C-alpha atoms as one frame of an Amber mdcrd trajectory, in Angstrom:
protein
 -44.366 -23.050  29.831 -43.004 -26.513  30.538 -40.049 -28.122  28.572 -41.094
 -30.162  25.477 -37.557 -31.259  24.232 -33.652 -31.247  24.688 -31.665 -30.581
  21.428 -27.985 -31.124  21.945 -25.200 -31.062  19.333 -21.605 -31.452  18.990
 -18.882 -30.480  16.795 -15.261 -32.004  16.329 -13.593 -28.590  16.439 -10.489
 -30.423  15.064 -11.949 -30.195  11.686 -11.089 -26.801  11.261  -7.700 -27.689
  12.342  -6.901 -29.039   9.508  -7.533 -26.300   7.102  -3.974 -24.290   7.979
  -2.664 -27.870   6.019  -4.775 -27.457   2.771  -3.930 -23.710   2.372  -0.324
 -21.981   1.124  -0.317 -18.960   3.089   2.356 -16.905   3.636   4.967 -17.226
   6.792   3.657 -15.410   9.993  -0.237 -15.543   8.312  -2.980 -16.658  10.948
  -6.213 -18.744  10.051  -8.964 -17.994  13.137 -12.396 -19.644  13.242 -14.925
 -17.881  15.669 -18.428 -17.994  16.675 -20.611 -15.339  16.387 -20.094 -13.810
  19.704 -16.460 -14.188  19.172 -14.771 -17.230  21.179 -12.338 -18.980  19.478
 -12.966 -22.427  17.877  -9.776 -22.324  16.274  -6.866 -20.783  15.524  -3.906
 -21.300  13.091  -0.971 -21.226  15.000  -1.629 -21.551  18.551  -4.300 -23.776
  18.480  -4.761 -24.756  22.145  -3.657 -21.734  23.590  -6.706 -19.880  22.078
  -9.554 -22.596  21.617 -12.489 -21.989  23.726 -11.197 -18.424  24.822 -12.883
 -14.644  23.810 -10.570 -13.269  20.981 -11.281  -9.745  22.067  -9.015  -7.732
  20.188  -9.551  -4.908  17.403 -10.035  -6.947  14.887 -12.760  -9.209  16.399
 -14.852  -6.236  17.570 -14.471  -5.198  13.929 -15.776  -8.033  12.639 -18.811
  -7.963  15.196 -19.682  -4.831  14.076 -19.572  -5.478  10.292 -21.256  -8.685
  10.261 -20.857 -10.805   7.031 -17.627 -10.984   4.645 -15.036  -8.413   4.636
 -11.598  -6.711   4.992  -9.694  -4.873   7.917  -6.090  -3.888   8.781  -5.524
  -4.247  12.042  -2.890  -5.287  14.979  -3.651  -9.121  16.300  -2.687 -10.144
  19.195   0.932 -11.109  18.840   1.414  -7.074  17.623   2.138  -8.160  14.236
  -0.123  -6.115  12.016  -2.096  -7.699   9.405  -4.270  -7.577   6.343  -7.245
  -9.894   7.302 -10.161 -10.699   4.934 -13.421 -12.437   6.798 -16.621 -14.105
   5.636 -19.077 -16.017   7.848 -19.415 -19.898   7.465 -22.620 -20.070   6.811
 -23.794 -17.645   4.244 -27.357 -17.202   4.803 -26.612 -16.281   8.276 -23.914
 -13.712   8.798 -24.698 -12.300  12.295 -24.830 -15.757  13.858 -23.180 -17.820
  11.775 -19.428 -18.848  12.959 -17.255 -16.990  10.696 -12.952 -17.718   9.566
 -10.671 -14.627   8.999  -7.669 -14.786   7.662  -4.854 -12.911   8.135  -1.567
 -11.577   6.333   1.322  -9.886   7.735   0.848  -6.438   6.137   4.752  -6.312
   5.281   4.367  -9.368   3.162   0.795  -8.261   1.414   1.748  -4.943   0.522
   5.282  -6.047  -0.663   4.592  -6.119  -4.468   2.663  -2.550  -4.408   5.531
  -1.690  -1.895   8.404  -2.706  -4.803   5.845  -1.337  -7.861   5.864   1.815
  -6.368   9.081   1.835  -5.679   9.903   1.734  -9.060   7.233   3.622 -10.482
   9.028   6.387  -8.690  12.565   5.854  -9.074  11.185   6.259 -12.699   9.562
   9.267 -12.334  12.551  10.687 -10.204  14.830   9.837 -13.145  12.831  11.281
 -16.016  12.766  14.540 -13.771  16.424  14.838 -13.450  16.385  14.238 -17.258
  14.241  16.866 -17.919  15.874  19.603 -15.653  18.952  18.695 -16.785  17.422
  19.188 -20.820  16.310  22.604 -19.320  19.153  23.796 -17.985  21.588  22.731
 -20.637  18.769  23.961 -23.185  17.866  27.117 -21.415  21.829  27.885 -21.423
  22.925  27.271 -24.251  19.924  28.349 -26.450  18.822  31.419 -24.421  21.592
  32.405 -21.469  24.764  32.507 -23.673  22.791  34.396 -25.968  21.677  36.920
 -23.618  25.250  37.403 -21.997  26.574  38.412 -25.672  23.982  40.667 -26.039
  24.897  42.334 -22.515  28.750  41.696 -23.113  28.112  44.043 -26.225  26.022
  46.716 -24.134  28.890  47.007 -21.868  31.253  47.357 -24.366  29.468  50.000
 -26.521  28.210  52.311 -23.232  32.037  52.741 -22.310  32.552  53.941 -25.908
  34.035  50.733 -27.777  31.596  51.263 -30.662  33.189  48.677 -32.386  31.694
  45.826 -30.243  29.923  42.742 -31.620  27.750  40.069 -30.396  28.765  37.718
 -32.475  25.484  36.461 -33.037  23.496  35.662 -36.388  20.425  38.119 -36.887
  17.655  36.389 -37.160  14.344  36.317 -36.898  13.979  35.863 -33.438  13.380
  38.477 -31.004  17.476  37.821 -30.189  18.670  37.719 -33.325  16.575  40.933
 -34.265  18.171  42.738 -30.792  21.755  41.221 -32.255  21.127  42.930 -35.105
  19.931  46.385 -34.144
């Protein structure tokens, strides 16, 4: 019960300050670096408006409760939303290991599925004007024009004009056969 021994460390936080510099992230992406209860060692931008301070926003308490690497969508503080993927530093010790996340405006991460779907159904919309449009001109002129002779001739022959025609061939089709009778 008596003290044995003093261990005391420290760490040149600007270190991690420097990683923002080696990476090509998008505009308006954010690079944080916390410890395991979630205070900020550093942040990418803002820097020394956040270091030392509790990042307590959705994202961190996310990140608490899913210890080791991941991926959440979620506000940050500045209310943009983003797309941020997190591991912790040390592998071998996700719940109390410092961890990074980094984050990317969802607008900008989502913009190629965004402009791929896009076209995907622009496509889709096209090819089903297409076919309605093969249907319609199809159904009309193979099967309504048809039909309207064949009615045409009805009307003709019940008010006694038994000289009345449709005009079409008499075929083997279930028209043509009607034509024909």
């Amino acid at each position: 019960g008596r003290l044995e021994a003093v261990f005391f460390a420290t760490f040149d936080l600007t270190w991690f300050n420097r990683i923002p510099a080696r990476t090509r992230l998008p505009e308006g992406s954010t690079i944080v670096v916390l410890d395991a209860q979630g205070t900020v060692l550093s942040r990418h931008p803002e820097h020394e408006q956040w270091l030392g301070k509790r990042y307590d926003t959705p994202i961190m308490r996310f990140i608490l409760a899913n210890p080791g690497a991941g991926r959440v969508e979620a506000e940050d503080v500045d209310g943009v939303p983003r797309l941020y993927a997190y591991a912790p530093l040390v592998e071998r010790a996700p719940g109390a290991s410092p961890f990074i996340a980094v984050g990317i405006p969802t607008e900008i991460a989502y913009a190629d599925v965004r402009h791929t779907v896009v076209n995907v159904l622009g496509g889709l919309v096209l090819v089903l004007a297409l076919v309605l449009a093969a249907a319609w001109f199809g159904g009309d002129v193979f099967l309504l024009r048809k039909i309207r002779a064949l009615v045409d001739a009805t009307r003709r022959l019940g008010q006694g004009e038994l000289d009345a025609r449709t005009g079409l061939a008499h075929g083997r089709d279930e028209i043509g056969q009607l034509a024909g009778a």
